[in-house]
Amino acid sequence: MRAGKYNTNSGENYEFSLGLNGLGACATQYSSEYMDVEVKRDGFIYTLHFEHGENVGGLKKEPYAKNDTGTTIRFKPDIQVFTEIAAPVEYFDDVLRRQAIVNPGILFQFRNQEGRSFATTDYVYENGIADYVKEFADEKALTSIQSWSTERVGRDREDKPEYKVKLNVAMCMSNKVNLLEYYHNSSWLEHGGSPEKATKNAFVSAIDAYLRNNNKYQKGESKLTWADVEDCLVLVSNNFS
């Protein structure tokens, strides 16, 4: 599997990464009993068939008269690779819900076979993380939902090239529920990473500055800390680079 081409300034096929340049597809190819790939675009339908990681029959290209486009991948885990392939429903529920959260307006559908019928669950957040924060806080929010979205260009070091960064944050305050989740390139950062560090610094700095500038600190009161803030915060950040 080959990845699309990136241009960090003007964007060619992709402006932002959504994974590791085909690594997931490649790993699936080699760990599946079979994997079938079907791509519809530019008036043609392209198909590939793999068995135990090896391509069988080569790439096939045929004219396609319908207007729909897209990619469909079907695969079956190889029991020679995995000793247990019965993934729990909760796993798919979590993965698809999180993908819907960070990809606004895209419908993710899970069809779980139960006997001869299928139980279908749809996941879609029209406004992405803002809808997720609203859903989570429900009637327990102390403030309205606030959301911001912007794009910037930056670099990790002076000797490195610039790249685009897309930043999205949604939040509210609550004295009954608490949520802090961070996503980067559609992946949930379970341990927070750089976005968590930036959030801590930003909130403590901004609130501390407000308290000092408006003489809100009591005499002898210690400086505000992150622990004072996080328990009443519902915040989700979703970034791409």
mmCIF file of C-alpha atoms in Angstrom:
data_model
loop_
_atom_site.group_PDB
_atom_site.id
_atom_site.type_symbol
_atom_site.label_atom_id
_atom_site.label_comp_id
_atom_site.label_asym_id
_atom_site.label_seq_id
_atom_site.Cartn_x
_atom_site.Cartn_y
_atom_site.Cartn_z
ATOM 1 C CA MET A 1 0.000 0.000 0.000
ATOM 2 C CA ARG A 2 1.297 3.459 -0.891
ATOM 3 C CA ALA A 3 0.309 6.694 0.773
ATOM 4 C CA GLY A 4 -0.813 9.905 -0.887
ATOM 5 C CA LYS A 5 1.587 12.802 -1.373
ATOM 6 C CA TYR A 6 1.798 15.647 1.116
ATOM 7 C CA ASN A 7 2.808 19.246 0.615
ATOM 8 C CA THR A 8 3.193 20.966 3.959
ATOM 9 C CA ASN A 9 2.516 24.443 2.615
ATOM 10 C CA SER A 10 0.052 24.296 -0.275
ATOM 11 C CA GLY A 11 -1.406 20.795 0.114
ATOM 12 C CA GLU A 12 -1.553 18.376 -2.822
ATOM 13 C CA ASN A 13 -3.522 15.182 -2.181
ATOM 14 C CA TYR A 14 -3.665 15.754 1.577
ATOM 15 C CA GLU A 15 -3.124 18.845 3.725
ATOM 16 C CA PHE A 16 -3.152 16.968 7.025
ATOM 17 C CA SER A 17 -2.165 13.467 8.087
ATOM 18 C CA LEU A 18 -4.889 11.043 9.161
ATOM 19 C CA GLY A 19 -2.573 8.189 10.061
ATOM 20 C CA LEU A 20 0.861 6.739 9.402
ATOM 21 C CA ASN A 21 1.019 6.780 5.587
ATOM 22 C CA GLY A 22 -0.604 3.420 4.883
ATOM 23 C CA LEU A 23 0.915 1.487 7.773
ATOM 24 C CA GLY A 24 -2.506 0.370 9.037
ATOM 25 C CA ALA A 25 -3.584 -0.917 5.635
ATOM 26 C CA CYS A 26 -0.260 -2.708 5.175
ATOM 27 C CA ALA A 27 -0.492 -4.368 8.612
ATOM 28 C CA THR A 28 -4.069 -5.449 7.904
ATOM 29 C CA GLN A 29 -3.035 -6.866 4.538
ATOM 30 C CA TYR A 30 -0.414 -9.132 6.095
ATOM 31 C CA SER A 31 -2.448 -10.204 9.123
ATOM 32 C CA SER A 32 -5.629 -11.159 7.253
ATOM 33 C CA GLU A 33 -6.790 -14.429 5.766
ATOM 34 C CA TYR A 34 -7.981 -12.274 2.889
ATOM 35 C CA MET A 35 -8.332 -8.574 2.160
ATOM 36 C CA ASP A 36 -10.287 -7.090 -0.752
ATOM 37 C CA VAL A 37 -9.864 -3.456 -1.793
ATOM 38 C CA GLU A 38 -12.279 -1.651 -4.112
ATOM 39 C CA VAL A 39 -11.751 1.955 -5.237
ATOM 40 C CA LYS A 40 -14.236 3.946 -7.328
ATOM 41 C CA ARG A 41 -12.950 7.171 -8.869
ATOM 42 C CA ASP A 42 -12.486 9.036 -12.166
ATOM 43 C CA GLY A 43 -14.951 6.801 -14.015
ATOM 44 C CA PHE A 44 -13.201 3.537 -13.130
ATOM 45 C CA ILE A 45 -13.385 0.841 -10.467
ATOM 46 C CA TYR A 46 -10.080 -0.595 -9.227
ATOM 47 C CA THR A 47 -9.882 -3.885 -7.304
ATOM 48 C CA LEU A 48 -7.150 -5.772 -5.446
ATOM 49 C CA HIS A 49 -7.328 -9.153 -3.714
ATOM 50 C CA PHE A 50 -4.843 -10.346 -1.061
ATOM 51 C CA GLU A 51 -4.496 -13.727 0.623
ATOM 52 C CA HIS A 52 -2.252 -13.987 3.707
ATOM 53 C CA GLY A 53 -0.580 -10.734 2.673
ATOM 54 C CA GLU A 54 0.146 -11.699 -0.916
ATOM 55 C CA ASN A 55 -1.540 -10.040 -3.883
ATOM 56 C CA VAL A 56 -3.472 -12.496 -6.044
ATOM 57 C CA GLY A 57 -4.364 -11.546 -9.610
ATOM 58 C CA GLY A 58 -2.830 -8.078 -9.660
ATOM 59 C CA LEU A 59 -4.592 -4.733 -9.985
ATOM 60 C CA LYS A 60 -7.800 -4.795 -12.022
ATOM 61 C CA LYS A 61 -9.233 -1.676 -13.635
ATOM 62 C CA GLU A 62 -12.682 -1.523 -15.240
ATOM 63 C CA PRO A 63 -14.913 1.317 -16.480
ATOM 64 C CA TYR A 64 -17.511 2.457 -13.943
ATOM 65 C CA ALA A 65 -20.533 4.432 -15.164
ATOM 66 C CA LYS A 66 -22.151 5.393 -11.817
ATOM 67 C CA ASN A 67 -21.429 8.655 -9.999
ATOM 68 C CA ASP A 68 -20.536 7.299 -6.559
ATOM 69 C CA THR A 69 -16.895 7.302 -5.455
ATOM 70 C CA GLY A 70 -14.987 5.961 -2.484
ATOM 71 C CA THR A 71 -12.980 3.057 -1.118
ATOM 72 C CA THR A 72 -14.285 -0.190 0.383
ATOM 73 C CA ILE A 73 -11.993 -2.597 2.242
ATOM 74 C CA ARG A 74 -13.121 -6.018 3.438
ATOM 75 C CA PHE A 75 -10.890 -8.360 5.406
ATOM 76 C CA LYS A 76 -10.954 -11.357 7.727
ATOM 77 C CA PRO A 77 -8.389 -11.645 10.558
ATOM 78 C CA ASP A 78 -6.023 -14.579 10.056
ATOM 79 C CA ILE A 79 -6.258 -17.106 12.913
ATOM 80 C CA GLN A 80 -2.665 -18.070 12.103
ATOM 81 C CA VAL A 81 -1.722 -14.582 13.314
ATOM 82 C CA PHE A 82 -4.345 -13.927 15.995
ATOM 83 C CA THR A 83 -5.288 -16.509 18.605
ATOM 84 C CA GLU A 84 -8.476 -14.606 19.423
ATOM 85 C CA ILE A 85 -10.504 -12.673 16.845
ATOM 86 C CA ALA A 86 -13.735 -12.139 18.779
ATOM 87 C CA ALA A 87 -13.446 -8.398 19.466
ATOM 88 C CA PRO A 88 -16.148 -7.173 21.885
ATOM 89 C CA VAL A 89 -18.895 -4.877 20.656
ATOM 90 C CA GLU A 90 -17.709 -2.230 23.124
ATOM 91 C CA TYR A 91 -14.413 -1.940 21.235
ATOM 92 C CA PHE A 92 -16.120 -1.059 17.929
ATOM 93 C CA ASP A 93 -18.519 1.267 19.729
ATOM 94 C CA ASP A 94 -15.625 3.209 21.257
ATOM 95 C CA VAL A 95 -13.516 3.403 18.072
ATOM 96 C CA LEU A 96 -16.346 4.464 15.752
ATOM 97 C CA ARG A 97 -17.797 6.976 18.204
ATOM 98 C CA ARG A 98 -14.407 8.644 18.620
ATOM 99 C CA GLN A 99 -13.922 8.818 14.849
ATOM 100 C CA ALA A 100 -17.347 10.436 14.459
ATOM 101 C CA ILE A 101 -16.464 12.991 17.133
ATOM 102 C CA VAL A 102 -13.347 14.230 15.315
ATOM 103 C CA ASN A 103 -14.727 14.027 11.749
ATOM 104 C CA PRO A 104 -17.735 16.414 11.723
ATOM 105 C CA GLY A 105 -20.713 15.433 9.610
ATOM 106 C CA ILE A 106 -19.377 12.017 8.567
ATOM 107 C CA LEU A 107 -21.630 9.047 9.302
ATOM 108 C CA PHE A 108 -19.983 5.955 10.758
ATOM 109 C CA GLN A 109 -22.197 2.872 10.813
ATOM 110 C CA PHE A 110 -21.660 -0.305 12.815
ATOM 111 C CA ARG A 111 -23.625 -3.378 11.733
ATOM 112 C CA ASN A 112 -23.350 -6.192 14.248
ATOM 113 C CA GLN A 113 -24.642 -9.597 13.127
ATOM 114 C CA GLU A 114 -26.930 -11.241 15.655
ATOM 115 C CA GLY A 115 -28.074 -14.573 14.268
ATOM 116 C CA ARG A 116 -29.498 -13.899 10.812
ATOM 117 C CA SER A 117 -30.153 -10.215 11.368
ATOM 118 C CA PHE A 118 -27.997 -7.125 11.924
ATOM 119 C CA ALA A 119 -28.231 -4.563 14.713
ATOM 120 C CA THR A 120 -27.208 -1.193 13.256
ATOM 121 C CA THR A 121 -25.769 1.728 15.217
ATOM 122 C CA ASP A 122 -25.085 5.104 13.613
ATOM 123 C CA TYR A 123 -22.445 7.539 14.861
ATOM 124 C CA VAL A 124 -22.444 11.111 13.584
ATOM 125 C CA TYR A 125 -21.675 14.517 15.122
ATOM 126 C CA GLU A 126 -22.649 17.262 12.696
ATOM 127 C CA ASN A 127 -20.598 19.876 14.559
ATOM 128 C CA GLY A 128 -17.890 17.513 15.760
ATOM 129 C CA ILE A 129 -16.400 18.130 19.183
ATOM 130 C CA ALA A 130 -18.828 20.976 19.975
ATOM 131 C CA ASP A 131 -21.761 18.549 19.741
ATOM 132 C CA TYR A 132 -19.833 15.997 21.791
ATOM 133 C CA VAL A 133 -19.205 18.497 24.599
ATOM 134 C CA LYS A 134 -22.857 19.521 24.525
ATOM 135 C CA GLU A 135 -23.965 15.876 24.650
ATOM 136 C CA PHE A 136 -21.661 15.103 27.559
ATOM 137 C CA ALA A 137 -22.430 18.184 29.652
ATOM 138 C CA ASP A 138 -26.148 18.059 28.864
ATOM 139 C CA GLU A 139 -28.018 20.131 31.487
ATOM 140 C CA LYS A 140 -25.059 20.077 33.868
ATOM 141 C CA ALA A 141 -23.109 22.936 32.248
ATOM 142 C CA LEU A 142 -22.546 26.200 34.109
ATOM 143 C CA THR A 143 -21.636 28.052 30.917
ATOM 144 C CA SER A 144 -22.576 27.916 27.265
ATOM 145 C CA ILE A 145 -20.523 25.752 24.898
ATOM 146 C CA GLN A 146 -17.560 27.688 23.499
ATOM 147 C CA SER A 147 -15.638 26.487 20.446
ATOM 148 C CA TRP A 148 -12.709 27.795 18.410
ATOM 149 C CA SER A 149 -11.105 26.705 15.154
ATOM 150 C CA THR A 150 -8.040 28.138 13.452
ATOM 151 C CA GLU A 151 -5.100 27.222 11.233
ATOM 152 C CA ARG A 152 -1.480 28.163 11.741
ATOM 153 C CA VAL A 153 1.927 27.481 10.229
ATOM 154 C CA GLY A 154 4.792 26.510 12.509
ATOM 155 C CA ARG A 155 7.920 24.430 12.888
ATOM 156 C CA ASP A 156 9.434 22.235 15.593
ATOM 157 C CA ARG A 157 12.910 23.776 15.293
ATOM 158 C CA GLU A 158 14.520 26.608 13.367
ATOM 159 C CA ASP A 159 16.301 24.141 11.083
ATOM 160 C CA LYS A 160 13.096 22.257 10.260
ATOM 161 C CA PRO A 161 10.575 23.142 7.494
ATOM 162 C CA GLU A 162 7.247 24.769 8.292
ATOM 163 C CA TYR A 163 4.042 22.719 8.359
ATOM 164 C CA LYS A 164 0.349 23.459 8.715
ATOM 165 C CA VAL A 165 -1.518 22.963 11.972
ATOM 166 C CA LYS A 166 -5.306 22.977 12.319
ATOM 167 C CA LEU A 167 -6.541 23.606 15.849
ATOM 168 C CA ASN A 168 -10.044 22.920 17.213
ATOM 169 C CA VAL A 169 -11.224 23.277 20.809
ATOM 170 C CA ALA A 170 -14.681 23.029 22.401
ATOM 171 C CA MET A 171 -15.396 23.530 26.111
ATOM 172 C CA CYS A 172 -17.728 24.572 28.885
ATOM 173 C CA MET A 173 -17.577 24.758 32.676
ATOM 174 C CA SER A 174 -19.528 22.449 34.994
ATOM 175 C CA ASN A 175 -19.635 21.737 38.728
ATOM 176 C CA LYS A 176 -21.131 18.281 38.215
ATOM 177 C CA VAL A 177 -19.215 16.578 35.381
ATOM 178 C CA ASN A 178 -15.631 16.631 34.156
ATOM 179 C CA LEU A 179 -14.120 15.631 30.804
ATOM 180 C CA LEU A 180 -10.693 16.243 29.251
ATOM 181 C CA GLU A 181 -9.987 14.552 25.912
ATOM 182 C CA TYR A 182 -7.327 15.317 23.318
ATOM 183 C CA TYR A 183 -7.136 14.099 19.704
ATOM 184 C CA HIS A 184 -4.415 14.478 17.069
ATOM 185 C CA ASN A 185 -4.799 13.454 13.410
ATOM 186 C CA SER A 186 -8.028 11.584 14.306
ATOM 187 C CA SER A 187 -6.309 9.538 17.030
ATOM 188 C CA TRP A 188 -7.318 9.762 20.690
ATOM 189 C CA LEU A 189 -4.339 10.734 22.838
ATOM 190 C CA GLU A 190 -5.110 8.532 25.814
ATOM 191 C CA HIS A 191 -2.249 10.024 27.829
ATOM 192 C CA GLY A 192 -2.766 13.640 26.778
ATOM 193 C CA GLY A 193 0.591 14.488 25.249
ATOM 194 C CA SER A 194 1.460 18.005 24.065
ATOM 195 C CA PRO A 195 -2.175 19.241 23.781
ATOM 196 C CA GLU A 196 -2.750 18.437 27.460
ATOM 197 C CA LYS A 197 0.404 20.311 28.485
ATOM 198 C CA ALA A 198 -0.625 23.323 26.383
ATOM 199 C CA THR A 199 -4.143 23.284 27.889
ATOM 200 C CA LYS A 200 -2.805 23.255 31.446
ATOM 201 C CA ASN A 201 -0.413 26.125 30.786
ATOM 202 C CA ALA A 202 -3.005 28.220 28.942
ATOM 203 C CA PHE A 203 -5.779 27.941 31.516
ATOM 204 C CA VAL A 204 -3.564 28.492 34.560
ATOM 205 C CA SER A 205 -1.810 31.454 32.932
ATOM 206 C CA ALA A 206 -5.001 33.153 31.714
ATOM 207 C CA ILE A 207 -7.037 32.713 34.902
ATOM 208 C CA ASP A 208 -4.105 33.651 37.132
ATOM 209 C CA ALA A 209 -3.551 36.835 35.100
ATOM 210 C CA TYR A 210 -7.242 37.754 35.426
ATOM 211 C CA LEU A 211 -7.214 37.196 39.200
ATOM 212 C CA ARG A 212 -4.055 39.268 39.664
ATOM 213 C CA ASN A 213 -5.114 42.103 37.365
ATOM 214 C CA ASN A 214 -8.493 42.409 39.073
ATOM 215 C CA ASN A 215 -7.235 41.947 42.645
ATOM 216 C CA LYS A 216 -9.281 38.796 43.143
ATOM 217 C CA TYR A 217 -6.682 36.944 45.194
ATOM 218 C CA GLN A 218 -7.239 37.122 48.958
ATOM 219 C CA LYS A 219 -4.331 38.194 51.136
ATOM 220 C CA GLY A 220 -1.964 35.256 51.599
ATOM 221 C CA GLU A 221 -3.882 33.091 49.125
ATOM 222 C CA SER A 222 -1.666 30.775 47.055
ATOM 223 C CA LYS A 223 -1.462 31.033 43.294
ATOM 224 C CA LEU A 224 -4.023 29.188 41.201
ATOM 225 C CA THR A 225 -3.014 25.680 40.066
ATOM 226 C CA TRP A 226 -4.250 23.301 37.381
ATOM 227 C CA ALA A 227 -5.927 21.194 40.090
ATOM 228 C CA ASP A 228 -8.164 24.192 40.861
ATOM 229 C CA VAL A 229 -9.344 24.287 37.241
ATOM 230 C CA GLU A 230 -9.596 20.761 35.871
ATOM 231 C CA ASP A 231 -12.392 19.453 38.095
ATOM 232 C CA CYS A 232 -14.885 21.929 36.643
ATOM 233 C CA LEU A 233 -13.752 21.756 33.032
ATOM 234 C CA VAL A 234 -15.342 19.921 30.100
ATOM 235 C CA LEU A 235 -12.893 20.283 27.192
ATOM 236 C CA VAL A 236 -12.087 18.446 23.983
ATOM 237 C CA SER A 237 -9.331 19.440 21.546
ATOM 238 C CA ASN A 238 -8.987 18.029 18.046
ATOM 239 C CA ASN A 239 -5.874 18.959 16.070
ATOM 240 C CA PHE A 240 -4.331 18.060 12.738
ATOM 241 C CA SER A 241 -0.819 18.649 11.398
#
